[in-house]
Short mmCIF file of N, CA, C and O in Angstrom, two decimals:
data_model
loop_
_atom_site.label_atom_id
_atom_site.label_comp_id
_atom_site.label_asym_id
_atom_site.label_seq_id
_atom_site.Cartn_x
_atom_site.Cartn_y
_atom_site.Cartn_z
N UNK H 1 -2.87 -31.05 -43.26
CA UNK H 1 -3.13 -29.64 -43.05
C UNK H 1 -1.81 -28.90 -42.94
O UNK H 1 -0.92 -29.32 -42.24
N UNK H 2 -1.75 -27.78 -43.60
CA UNK H 2 -0.56 -26.94 -43.46
C UNK H 2 -0.98 -25.57 -42.95
O UNK H 2 -1.99 -25.02 -43.36
N UNK H 3 -0.18 -25.09 -42.06
CA UNK H 3 -0.45 -23.76 -41.51
C UNK H 3 -0.01 -22.71 -42.51
O UNK H 3 1.00 -22.87 -43.19
N UNK H 4 -0.79 -21.67 -42.61
CA UNK H 4 -0.44 -20.58 -43.51
C UNK H 4 0.73 -19.80 -42.93
O UNK H 4 0.72 -19.41 -41.76
N UNK H 5 1.74 -19.61 -43.72
CA UNK H 5 2.94 -18.93 -43.26
C UNK H 5 2.83 -17.43 -43.56
O UNK H 5 2.48 -17.04 -44.65
N UNK H 6 3.17 -16.63 -42.55
CA UNK H 6 3.15 -15.19 -42.74
C UNK H 6 4.54 -14.71 -43.13
O UNK H 6 5.54 -15.38 -42.86
N UNK H 7 4.60 -13.58 -43.74
CA UNK H 7 5.88 -13.01 -44.14
C UNK H 7 6.65 -12.57 -42.91
O UNK H 7 6.09 -12.00 -41.98
N UNK H 8 7.96 -12.84 -42.91
CA UNK H 8 8.77 -12.39 -41.77
C UNK H 8 8.77 -10.87 -41.67
O UNK H 8 8.65 -10.16 -42.67
N UNK H 9 8.90 -10.39 -40.45
CA UNK H 9 8.97 -8.96 -40.21
C UNK H 9 10.22 -8.70 -39.36
O UNK H 9 10.52 -9.46 -38.46
N UNK H 10 10.93 -7.66 -39.68
CA UNK H 10 12.11 -7.29 -38.88
C UNK H 10 11.69 -6.65 -37.57
O UNK H 10 10.57 -6.20 -37.40
N UNK H 11 12.63 -6.60 -36.64
CA UNK H 11 12.33 -6.07 -35.31
C UNK H 11 11.92 -4.60 -35.36
O UNK H 11 11.04 -4.17 -34.61
N UNK H 12 12.54 -3.80 -36.23
CA UNK H 12 12.16 -2.39 -36.30
C UNK H 12 10.72 -2.23 -36.76
O UNK H 12 9.97 -1.42 -36.21
N UNK H 13 10.32 -3.01 -37.75
CA UNK H 13 8.94 -2.96 -38.23
C UNK H 13 7.98 -3.47 -37.15
O UNK H 13 6.90 -2.92 -36.97
N UNK H 14 8.39 -4.52 -36.46
CA UNK H 14 7.55 -5.04 -35.38
C UNK H 14 7.37 -4.01 -34.27
O UNK H 14 6.26 -3.79 -33.80
N UNK H 15 8.45 -3.34 -33.89
CA UNK H 15 8.33 -2.29 -32.87
C UNK H 15 7.40 -1.19 -33.32
O UNK H 15 6.56 -0.72 -32.55
N UNK H 16 7.54 -0.75 -34.56
CA UNK H 16 6.64 0.28 -35.07
C UNK H 16 5.19 -0.18 -34.99
O UNK H 16 4.31 0.59 -34.60
N UNK H 17 4.95 -1.43 -35.36
CA UNK H 17 3.59 -1.97 -35.37
C UNK H 17 3.01 -2.02 -33.96
O UNK H 17 1.88 -1.58 -33.73
N UNK H 18 3.76 -2.56 -32.99
CA UNK H 18 3.20 -2.70 -31.64
C UNK H 18 3.09 -1.36 -30.94
O UNK H 18 2.16 -1.14 -30.16
N UNK H 19 4.01 -0.45 -31.21
CA UNK H 19 3.96 0.86 -30.56
C UNK H 19 2.79 1.70 -31.04
O UNK H 19 2.35 2.61 -30.32
N UNK H 20 2.26 1.41 -32.21
CA UNK H 20 1.12 2.16 -32.72
C UNK H 20 -0.10 2.00 -31.81
O UNK H 20 -0.96 2.89 -31.77
N UNK H 21 -0.15 0.90 -31.07
CA UNK H 21 -1.28 0.64 -30.18
C UNK H 21 -0.99 0.98 -28.72
O UNK H 21 -1.84 0.79 -27.86
N UNK H 22 0.21 1.45 -28.43
CA UNK H 22 0.57 1.81 -27.06
C UNK H 22 0.53 3.32 -26.87
O UNK H 22 0.94 4.06 -27.76
N UNK H 23 0.08 3.75 -25.72
CA UNK H 23 0.16 5.17 -25.37
C UNK H 23 1.39 5.34 -24.50
O UNK H 23 1.31 5.53 -23.29
N UNK H 24 2.55 5.22 -25.11
CA UNK H 24 3.83 5.25 -24.40
C UNK H 24 3.96 6.56 -23.63
O UNK H 24 3.43 7.59 -24.03
N UNK H 25 4.69 6.52 -22.51
CA UNK H 25 4.80 7.68 -21.65
C UNK H 25 6.26 8.10 -21.49
O UNK H 25 7.17 7.30 -21.60
N UNK H 26 6.44 9.38 -21.21
CA UNK H 26 7.77 9.91 -20.90
C UNK H 26 8.09 9.59 -19.44
O UNK H 26 7.21 9.19 -18.66
N UNK H 27 9.32 9.84 -19.07
CA UNK H 27 9.73 9.61 -17.69
C UNK H 27 8.90 10.46 -16.72
O UNK H 27 8.43 9.96 -15.69
N UNK H 28 8.72 11.71 -17.05
CA UNK H 28 7.94 12.60 -16.19
C UNK H 28 6.49 12.14 -16.07
O UNK H 28 5.89 12.19 -14.98
N UNK H 29 5.92 11.67 -17.18
CA UNK H 29 4.54 11.17 -17.14
C UNK H 29 4.46 9.90 -16.30
O UNK H 29 3.50 9.72 -15.52
N UNK H 30 5.44 9.01 -16.44
CA UNK H 30 5.45 7.78 -15.64
C UNK H 30 5.56 8.10 -14.15
O UNK H 30 4.88 7.48 -13.33
N UNK H 31 6.38 9.07 -13.81
CA UNK H 31 6.53 9.50 -12.42
C UNK H 31 5.19 9.98 -11.88
O UNK H 31 4.78 9.59 -10.77
N UNK H 32 4.51 10.81 -12.64
CA UNK H 32 3.20 11.33 -12.22
C UNK H 32 2.16 10.21 -12.12
O UNK H 32 1.36 10.18 -11.18
N UNK H 33 2.18 9.30 -13.08
CA UNK H 33 1.23 8.19 -13.05
C UNK H 33 1.47 7.29 -11.85
O UNK H 33 0.52 6.78 -11.25
N UNK H 34 2.73 7.07 -11.50
CA UNK H 34 3.04 6.25 -10.33
C UNK H 34 2.48 6.91 -9.07
O UNK H 34 1.95 6.22 -8.19
N UNK H 35 2.57 8.22 -9.00
CA UNK H 35 2.01 8.94 -7.85
C UNK H 35 0.49 8.78 -7.78
O UNK H 35 -0.10 8.86 -6.70
N UNK H 36 -0.14 8.54 -8.94
CA UNK H 36 -1.59 8.34 -9.01
C UNK H 36 -2.00 6.88 -8.95
O UNK H 36 -3.15 6.54 -9.21
N UNK H 37 -1.04 5.98 -8.68
CA UNK H 37 -1.38 4.57 -8.49
C UNK H 37 -0.94 3.61 -9.58
O UNK H 37 -1.19 2.41 -9.46
N UNK H 38 -0.32 4.10 -10.65
CA UNK H 38 0.17 3.19 -11.69
C UNK H 38 1.29 2.34 -11.11
O UNK H 38 2.04 2.77 -10.23
N UNK H 39 1.42 1.13 -11.62
CA UNK H 39 2.47 0.22 -11.20
C UNK H 39 3.63 0.30 -12.19
O UNK H 39 3.46 0.01 -13.38
N UNK H 40 4.78 0.74 -11.70
CA UNK H 40 5.99 0.73 -12.52
C UNK H 40 6.63 -0.64 -12.37
O UNK H 40 6.79 -1.13 -11.25
N UNK H 41 6.98 -1.25 -13.50
CA UNK H 41 7.56 -2.59 -13.48
C UNK H 41 8.89 -2.57 -14.21
O UNK H 41 8.95 -2.31 -15.42
N UNK H 42 9.95 -2.82 -13.47
CA UNK H 42 11.32 -2.81 -13.99
C UNK H 42 11.69 -4.21 -14.44
O UNK H 42 11.79 -5.12 -13.62
N UNK H 43 11.90 -4.38 -15.76
CA UNK H 43 12.22 -5.71 -16.29
C UNK H 43 13.70 -5.85 -16.65
O UNK H 43 14.09 -6.84 -17.27
N UNK H 44 14.52 -4.88 -16.26
CA UNK H 44 15.96 -4.97 -16.57
C UNK H 44 16.58 -6.16 -15.85
O UNK H 44 16.16 -6.52 -14.76
N UNK H 45 17.60 -6.72 -16.45
CA UNK H 45 18.25 -7.84 -15.79
C UNK H 45 19.14 -7.35 -14.65
O UNK H 45 19.48 -6.18 -14.55
N UNK H 46 19.49 -8.28 -13.76
CA UNK H 46 20.14 -7.94 -12.50
C UNK H 46 21.42 -7.14 -12.68
O UNK H 46 21.67 -6.20 -11.90
N UNK H 47 22.23 -7.45 -13.67
CA UNK H 47 23.50 -6.72 -13.85
C UNK H 47 23.26 -5.24 -14.10
O UNK H 47 24.00 -4.39 -13.60
N UNK H 48 22.21 -4.90 -14.84
CA UNK H 48 21.89 -3.49 -15.09
C UNK H 48 21.36 -2.82 -13.83
O UNK H 48 21.69 -1.67 -13.54
N UNK H 49 20.54 -3.52 -13.08
CA UNK H 49 20.03 -2.96 -11.82
C UNK H 49 21.17 -2.74 -10.84
O UNK H 49 21.23 -1.71 -10.17
N UNK H 50 22.08 -3.70 -10.77
CA UNK H 50 23.23 -3.56 -9.88
C UNK H 50 24.13 -2.41 -10.31
O UNK H 50 24.67 -1.69 -9.48
N UNK H 51 24.28 -2.23 -11.60
CA UNK H 51 25.16 -1.19 -12.12
C UNK H 51 24.55 0.21 -11.97
O UNK H 51 25.24 1.15 -11.57
N UNK H 52 23.26 0.33 -12.29
CA UNK H 52 22.65 1.66 -12.40
C UNK H 52 21.70 2.04 -11.28
O UNK H 52 21.31 3.19 -11.17
N UNK H 53 21.27 1.09 -10.47
CA UNK H 53 20.33 1.40 -9.40
C UNK H 53 18.90 1.06 -9.78
O UNK H 53 18.63 0.46 -10.82
N UNK H 54 17.98 1.49 -8.93
CA UNK H 54 16.56 1.15 -9.07
C UNK H 54 15.70 2.40 -9.00
O UNK H 54 16.12 3.43 -8.49
N UNK H 55 14.49 2.26 -9.48
CA UNK H 55 13.48 3.30 -9.31
C UNK H 55 12.70 2.96 -8.04
O UNK H 55 12.12 1.87 -7.94
N UNK H 56 12.71 3.84 -7.05
CA UNK H 56 12.00 3.55 -5.80
C UNK H 56 10.52 3.24 -6.06
O UNK H 56 9.84 3.94 -6.82
N UNK H 57 10.06 2.16 -5.46
CA UNK H 57 8.66 1.77 -5.58
C UNK H 57 8.34 0.91 -6.79
O UNK H 57 7.24 0.35 -6.87
N UNK H 58 9.26 0.78 -7.72
CA UNK H 58 9.01 -0.06 -8.90
C UNK H 58 9.08 -1.53 -8.52
O UNK H 58 9.92 -1.93 -7.71
N UNK H 59 8.20 -2.31 -9.09
CA UNK H 59 8.22 -3.76 -8.91
C UNK H 59 9.27 -4.32 -9.88
O UNK H 59 9.21 -4.05 -11.08
N UNK H 60 10.21 -5.06 -9.34
CA UNK H 60 11.25 -5.68 -10.18
C UNK H 60 10.79 -7.08 -10.55
O UNK H 60 10.51 -7.91 -9.68
N UNK H 61 10.68 -7.31 -11.86
CA UNK H 61 10.28 -8.62 -12.38
C UNK H 61 11.16 -8.92 -13.58
O UNK H 61 11.16 -8.15 -14.55
N UNK H 62 11.89 -10.00 -13.53
CA UNK H 62 12.71 -10.38 -14.68
C UNK H 62 11.79 -10.58 -15.88
O UNK H 62 10.66 -11.06 -15.75
N UNK H 63 12.28 -10.23 -17.05
CA UNK H 63 11.45 -10.29 -18.26
C UNK H 63 10.86 -11.68 -18.48
O UNK H 63 9.71 -11.82 -18.87
N UNK H 64 11.64 -12.73 -18.21
CA UNK H 64 11.13 -14.08 -18.46
C UNK H 64 10.05 -14.51 -17.48
O UNK H 64 9.42 -15.55 -17.66
N UNK H 65 9.78 -13.71 -16.44
CA UNK H 65 8.72 -14.01 -15.48
C UNK H 65 7.55 -13.04 -15.56
O UNK H 65 6.56 -13.20 -14.84
N UNK H 66 7.65 -12.05 -16.43
CA UNK H 66 6.69 -10.94 -16.43
C UNK H 66 5.24 -11.40 -16.52
O UNK H 66 4.40 -11.01 -15.71
N UNK H 67 4.92 -12.18 -17.52
CA UNK H 67 3.52 -12.58 -17.72
C UNK H 67 3.02 -13.41 -16.54
O UNK H 67 1.86 -13.27 -16.12
N UNK H 68 3.88 -14.25 -15.98
CA UNK H 68 3.48 -15.07 -14.84
C UNK H 68 3.18 -14.21 -13.62
O UNK H 68 2.24 -14.49 -12.86
N UNK H 69 3.96 -13.18 -13.41
CA UNK H 69 3.84 -12.35 -12.22
C UNK H 69 2.74 -11.29 -12.33
O UNK H 69 2.20 -10.84 -11.32
N UNK H 70 2.42 -10.85 -13.57
CA UNK H 70 1.45 -9.76 -13.73
C UNK H 70 0.05 -10.22 -14.14
O UNK H 70 -0.88 -9.41 -14.13
N UNK H 71 -0.11 -11.47 -14.48
CA UNK H 71 -1.43 -11.98 -14.85
C UNK H 71 -2.31 -12.01 -13.59
O UNK H 71 -2.05 -12.79 -12.67
N UNK H 72 -3.35 -11.16 -13.55
CA UNK H 72 -4.20 -11.11 -12.35
C UNK H 72 -4.89 -12.44 -12.04
O UNK H 72 -5.30 -12.68 -10.91
N UNK H 73 -5.00 -13.33 -13.03
CA UNK H 73 -5.63 -14.63 -12.82
C UNK H 73 -4.62 -15.74 -12.58
O UNK H 73 -5.01 -16.88 -12.33
N UNK H 74 -3.34 -15.43 -12.66
CA UNK H 74 -2.30 -16.45 -12.59
C UNK H 74 -2.01 -16.92 -11.18
O UNK H 74 -2.15 -16.18 -10.20
N UNK H 75 -1.59 -18.15 -11.08
CA UNK H 75 -1.26 -18.74 -9.78
C UNK H 75 0.06 -18.23 -9.23
O UNK H 75 0.33 -18.39 -8.04
N UNK H 76 0.89 -17.60 -10.06
CA UNK H 76 2.19 -17.09 -9.63
C UNK H 76 2.24 -15.56 -9.62
O UNK H 76 3.30 -14.98 -9.64
N UNK H 77 1.08 -14.94 -9.60
CA UNK H 77 1.01 -13.48 -9.70
C UNK H 77 1.61 -12.79 -8.47
O UNK H 77 1.57 -13.31 -7.36
N UNK H 78 2.14 -11.61 -8.73
CA UNK H 78 2.62 -10.75 -7.65
C UNK H 78 1.42 -10.14 -6.95
O UNK H 78 0.35 -9.97 -7.55
N UNK H 79 1.58 -9.78 -5.71
CA UNK H 79 0.48 -9.17 -4.94
C UNK H 79 -0.01 -7.90 -5.62
O UNK H 79 -1.19 -7.54 -5.51
N UNK H 80 0.87 -7.22 -6.34
CA UNK H 80 0.52 -5.96 -7.01
C UNK H 80 -0.38 -6.17 -8.23
O UNK H 80 -0.98 -5.22 -8.73
N UNK H 81 -0.47 -7.39 -8.73
CA UNK H 81 -1.28 -7.69 -9.92
C UNK H 81 -2.74 -7.84 -9.50
O UNK H 81 -3.28 -8.93 -9.39
N UNK H 82 -3.38 -6.70 -9.26
CA UNK H 82 -4.70 -6.68 -8.63
C UNK H 82 -5.88 -6.80 -9.58
O UNK H 82 -6.99 -7.05 -9.14
N UNK H 83 -5.68 -6.58 -10.86
CA UNK H 83 -6.79 -6.67 -11.80
C UNK H 83 -6.40 -6.22 -13.19
O UNK H 83 -5.34 -5.62 -13.39
N UNK H 84 -7.27 -6.51 -14.13
CA UNK H 84 -6.99 -6.18 -15.53
C UNK H 84 -7.04 -4.68 -15.82
O UNK H 84 -6.54 -4.24 -16.85
N UNK H 85 -7.64 -3.89 -14.94
CA UNK H 85 -7.70 -2.44 -15.14
C UNK H 85 -6.47 -1.71 -14.61
O UNK H 85 -6.36 -0.49 -14.75
N UNK H 86 -5.55 -2.44 -14.01
CA UNK H 86 -4.35 -1.84 -13.45
C UNK H 86 -3.53 -1.15 -14.54
O UNK H 86 -3.30 -1.71 -15.61
N UNK H 87 -3.11 0.07 -14.26
CA UNK H 87 -2.20 0.79 -15.17
C UNK H 87 -0.80 0.29 -14.87
O UNK H 87 -0.31 0.41 -13.74
N UNK H 88 -0.16 -0.29 -15.87
CA UNK H 88 1.19 -0.83 -15.73
C UNK H 88 2.09 -0.09 -16.72
O UNK H 88 1.76 0.03 -17.90
N UNK H 89 3.22 0.40 -16.21
CA UNK H 89 4.24 1.03 -17.07
C UNK H 89 5.48 0.15 -16.98
O UNK H 89 6.11 0.06 -15.92
N UNK H 90 5.80 -0.51 -18.07
CA UNK H 90 6.94 -1.41 -18.12
C UNK H 90 8.19 -0.61 -18.46
O UNK H 90 8.18 0.25 -19.34
N UNK H 91 9.27 -0.92 -17.74
CA UNK H 91 10.53 -0.19 -17.91
C UNK H 91 11.65 -1.17 -18.16
O UNK H 91 11.90 -2.07 -17.35
N UNK H 92 12.32 -1.00 -19.30
CA UNK H 92 13.55 -1.75 -19.57
C UNK H 92 14.70 -0.74 -19.53
O UNK H 92 14.54 0.35 -19.00
N UNK H 93 15.82 -1.07 -20.08
CA UNK H 93 16.96 -0.16 -19.99
C UNK H 93 16.82 1.05 -20.89
O UNK H 93 17.07 2.18 -20.48
N UNK H 94 16.41 0.84 -22.17
CA UNK H 94 16.36 1.95 -23.11
C UNK H 94 15.02 2.10 -23.85
O UNK H 94 14.90 2.92 -24.74
N UNK H 95 14.03 1.29 -23.49
CA UNK H 95 12.71 1.47 -24.07
C UNK H 95 12.40 0.65 -25.30
O UNK H 95 11.51 1.01 -26.07
N UNK H 96 13.09 -0.45 -25.51
CA UNK H 96 12.81 -1.31 -26.65
C UNK H 96 12.09 -2.58 -26.21
O UNK H 96 10.95 -2.83 -26.61
N UNK H 97 12.72 -3.37 -25.37
CA UNK H 97 12.11 -4.62 -24.90
C UNK H 97 10.82 -4.34 -24.14
O UNK H 97 9.89 -5.15 -24.17
N UNK H 98 10.73 -3.19 -23.51
CA UNK H 98 9.53 -2.86 -22.74
C UNK H 98 8.30 -2.70 -23.63
O UNK H 98 7.18 -3.01 -23.19
N UNK H 99 8.48 -2.25 -24.86
CA UNK H 99 7.33 -2.14 -25.77
C UNK H 99 6.76 -3.51 -26.07
O UNK H 99 5.53 -3.71 -26.03
N UNK H 100 7.63 -4.47 -26.37
CA UNK H 100 7.17 -5.83 -26.64
C UNK H 100 6.54 -6.44 -25.39
O UNK H 100 5.52 -7.14 -25.48
N UNK H 101 7.11 -6.17 -24.23
CA UNK H 101 6.57 -6.69 -22.98
C UNK H 101 5.19 -6.12 -22.68
O UNK H 101 4.29 -6.84 -22.25
N UNK H 102 5.01 -4.82 -22.93
CA UNK H 102 3.71 -4.19 -22.68
C UNK H 102 2.63 -4.80 -23.56
O UNK H 102 1.50 -5.03 -23.11
N UNK H 103 2.96 -5.08 -24.81
CA UNK H 103 2.00 -5.71 -25.72
C UNK H 103 1.64 -7.11 -25.22
O UNK H 103 0.48 -7.51 -25.27
N UNK H 104 2.62 -7.82 -24.72
CA UNK H 104 2.36 -9.15 -24.17
C UNK H 104 1.39 -9.06 -22.99
O UNK H 104 0.47 -9.88 -22.86
N UNK H 105 1.57 -8.06 -22.13
CA UNK H 105 0.65 -7.88 -21.01
C UNK H 105 -0.75 -7.53 -21.50
O UNK H 105 -1.75 -7.99 -20.93
N UNK H 106 -0.82 -6.74 -22.54
CA UNK H 106 -2.14 -6.41 -23.11
C UNK H 106 -2.83 -7.67 -23.63
O UNK H 106 -4.05 -7.80 -23.52
N UNK H 107 -2.07 -8.60 -24.18
CA UNK H 107 -2.66 -9.85 -24.66
C UNK H 107 -3.22 -10.68 -23.52
O UNK H 107 -4.11 -11.50 -23.73
N UNK H 108 -2.73 -10.45 -22.30
CA UNK H 108 -3.26 -11.12 -21.11
C UNK H 108 -4.48 -10.38 -20.54
O UNK H 108 -5.03 -10.80 -19.54
N UNK H 109 -4.85 -9.27 -21.15
CA UNK H 109 -6.02 -8.52 -20.70
C UNK H 109 -5.69 -7.27 -19.91
O UNK H 109 -6.60 -6.57 -19.47
N UNK H 110 -4.42 -6.99 -19.67
CA UNK H 110 -4.03 -5.77 -18.97
C UNK H 110 -4.05 -4.63 -19.99
O UNK H 110 -3.01 -4.18 -20.47
N UNK H 111 -5.25 -4.18 -20.32
CA UNK H 111 -5.47 -3.27 -21.44
C UNK H 111 -4.88 -1.88 -21.24
O UNK H 111 -4.77 -1.11 -22.20
N UNK H 112 -4.46 -1.55 -20.04
CA UNK H 112 -3.86 -0.23 -19.78
C UNK H 112 -2.33 -0.30 -19.69
O UNK H 112 -1.69 0.69 -19.36
N UNK H 113 -1.75 -1.43 -20.02
CA UNK H 113 -0.29 -1.58 -19.97
C UNK H 113 0.36 -0.75 -21.08
O UNK H 113 -0.15 -0.65 -22.19
N UNK H 114 1.49 -0.17 -20.74
CA UNK H 114 2.28 0.60 -21.70
C UNK H 114 3.74 0.53 -21.27
O UNK H 114 4.09 -0.24 -20.38
N UNK H 115 4.57 1.35 -21.91
CA UNK H 115 5.97 1.36 -21.51
C UNK H 115 6.54 2.76 -21.50
O UNK H 115 5.91 3.72 -21.97
N UNK H 116 7.73 2.87 -20.93
CA UNK H 116 8.43 4.14 -20.76
C UNK H 116 9.34 4.40 -21.95
O UNK H 116 10.25 3.61 -22.23
N UNK H 117 9.11 5.50 -22.63
CA UNK H 117 9.95 5.91 -23.75
C UNK H 117 11.37 6.16 -23.23
O UNK H 117 11.56 6.94 -22.29
N UNK H 118 12.34 5.48 -23.79
CA UNK H 118 13.72 5.66 -23.37
C UNK H 118 14.13 4.86 -22.16
O UNK H 118 15.29 4.89 -21.75
N UNK H 119 13.19 4.17 -21.54
CA UNK H 119 13.49 3.26 -20.44
C UNK H 119 14.12 3.92 -19.22
O UNK H 119 13.99 5.13 -18.98
N UNK H 120 14.81 3.10 -18.46
CA UNK H 120 15.45 3.56 -17.23
C UNK H 120 16.43 4.69 -17.51
O UNK H 120 16.55 5.63 -16.70
N UNK H 121 17.11 4.62 -18.62
CA UNK H 121 18.10 5.67 -18.93
C UNK H 121 17.42 7.03 -19.09
O UNK H 121 17.98 8.05 -18.67
N UNK H 122 16.22 7.07 -19.64
CA UNK H 122 15.48 8.33 -19.76
C UNK H 122 15.03 8.81 -18.38
O UNK H 122 15.05 10.01 -18.10
N UNK H 123 14.61 7.87 -17.52
CA UNK H 123 14.21 8.21 -16.15
C UNK H 123 15.38 8.87 -15.43
O UNK H 123 15.24 9.93 -14.83
N UNK H 124 16.53 8.24 -15.51
CA UNK H 124 17.72 8.76 -14.84
C UNK H 124 18.13 10.10 -15.42
O UNK H 124 18.45 11.04 -14.68
N UNK H 125 18.11 10.24 -16.76
CA UNK H 125 18.49 11.49 -17.41
C UNK H 125 17.56 12.63 -17.03
O UNK H 125 17.98 13.80 -17.00
N UNK H 126 16.30 12.31 -16.72
CA UNK H 126 15.33 13.33 -16.32
C UNK H 126 15.54 13.78 -14.88
O UNK H 126 14.86 14.70 -14.41
N UNK H 127 16.46 13.13 -14.18
CA UNK H 127 16.73 13.52 -12.80
C UNK H 127 15.69 13.04 -11.82
O UNK H 127 15.59 13.58 -10.71
N UNK H 128 14.92 12.03 -12.19
CA UNK H 128 13.89 11.49 -11.31
C UNK H 128 14.54 10.58 -10.26
O UNK H 128 15.68 10.13 -10.44
N UNK H 129 13.84 10.31 -9.16
CA UNK H 129 14.45 9.55 -8.06
C UNK H 129 14.92 8.16 -8.47
O UNK H 129 14.22 7.44 -9.19
N UNK H 130 16.11 7.82 -8.01
CA UNK H 130 16.65 6.47 -8.14
C UNK H 130 17.36 6.13 -6.84
O UNK H 130 17.75 7.01 -6.09
N UNK H 131 17.48 4.84 -6.58
CA UNK H 131 18.30 4.41 -5.46
C UNK H 131 19.66 4.05 -6.02
O UNK H 131 19.78 3.60 -7.16
N UNK H 132 20.68 4.27 -5.23
CA UNK H 132 22.04 4.02 -5.68
C UNK H 132 22.22 2.55 -6.03
O UNK H 132 21.53 1.68 -5.49
N UNK H 133 23.14 2.28 -6.94
CA UNK H 133 23.44 0.87 -7.27
C UNK H 133 23.82 0.09 -6.02
O UNK H 133 24.34 0.65 -5.05
N UNK H 134 23.55 -1.20 -6.07
CA UNK H 134 23.83 -2.07 -4.92
C UNK H 134 25.31 -2.10 -4.58
O UNK H 134 25.68 -2.15 -3.42
N UNK H 135 26.13 -2.08 -5.59
CA UNK H 135 27.57 -2.11 -5.37
C UNK H 135 28.23 -1.08 -6.27
O UNK H 135 27.77 -0.82 -7.37
N UNK H 136 29.30 -0.51 -5.79
CA UNK H 136 30.04 0.43 -6.61
C UNK H 136 30.96 -0.35 -7.54
O UNK H 136 31.52 -1.37 -7.14
N UNK H 137 31.12 0.13 -8.78
CA UNK H 137 32.04 -0.56 -9.67
C UNK H 137 33.45 -0.53 -9.09
O UNK H 137 33.86 0.45 -8.49
N UNK H 138 34.14 -1.62 -9.26
CA UNK H 138 35.50 -1.73 -8.75
C UNK H 138 36.46 -1.57 -9.92
O UNK H 138 36.32 -2.23 -10.94
N UNK H 139 37.41 -0.67 -9.75
CA UNK H 139 38.42 -0.47 -10.78
C UNK H 139 39.66 -1.24 -10.38
O UNK H 139 40.14 -1.13 -9.26
N UNK H 140 40.14 -2.06 -11.29
CA UNK H 140 41.34 -2.83 -11.01
C UNK H 140 42.43 -2.41 -11.97
O UNK H 140 42.18 -2.10 -13.14
N UNK H 141 43.65 -2.41 -11.48
CA UNK H 141 44.79 -2.07 -12.32
C UNK H 141 45.23 -3.29 -13.09
O UNK H 141 45.20 -4.40 -12.59
N UNK H 142 45.61 -3.06 -14.33
CA UNK H 142 46.12 -4.13 -15.17
C UNK H 142 47.57 -3.83 -15.47
O UNK H 142 47.91 -2.73 -15.90
N UNK H 143 48.45 -4.81 -15.22
CA UNK H 143 49.89 -4.58 -15.49
C UNK H 143 50.17 -4.56 -16.96
O UNK H 143 49.67 -5.21 -17.76
#
């Protein structure tokens, strides 16, 4: 038996394809949805969170743990993963990886999962609340 091979697709085409099924939100819309009970999920890696800060109230989940932590039926789920009807807004740094992550959550049955257009950088540019970075960058002199 041989598996049927599909034609390769580039990342730009893949993003276009998956985003067609997402109702992506702006930073302002995500802020309003969070106030109405949506779960904001920050999937940025630690160095970006340390550099740029956090969105207050957002659940921080590393991308490689996302499906494990958000699956309402999973044994490793976060307390916030209360059911498949939960509105989840995934946030990465600039809004690319979050689209793929949101689709992955939808495949787990979280049918209301989506992502933030422009990611954390759009949130920050919109002047929405953030907590200061954990550490200030240190400038060192080079001889």
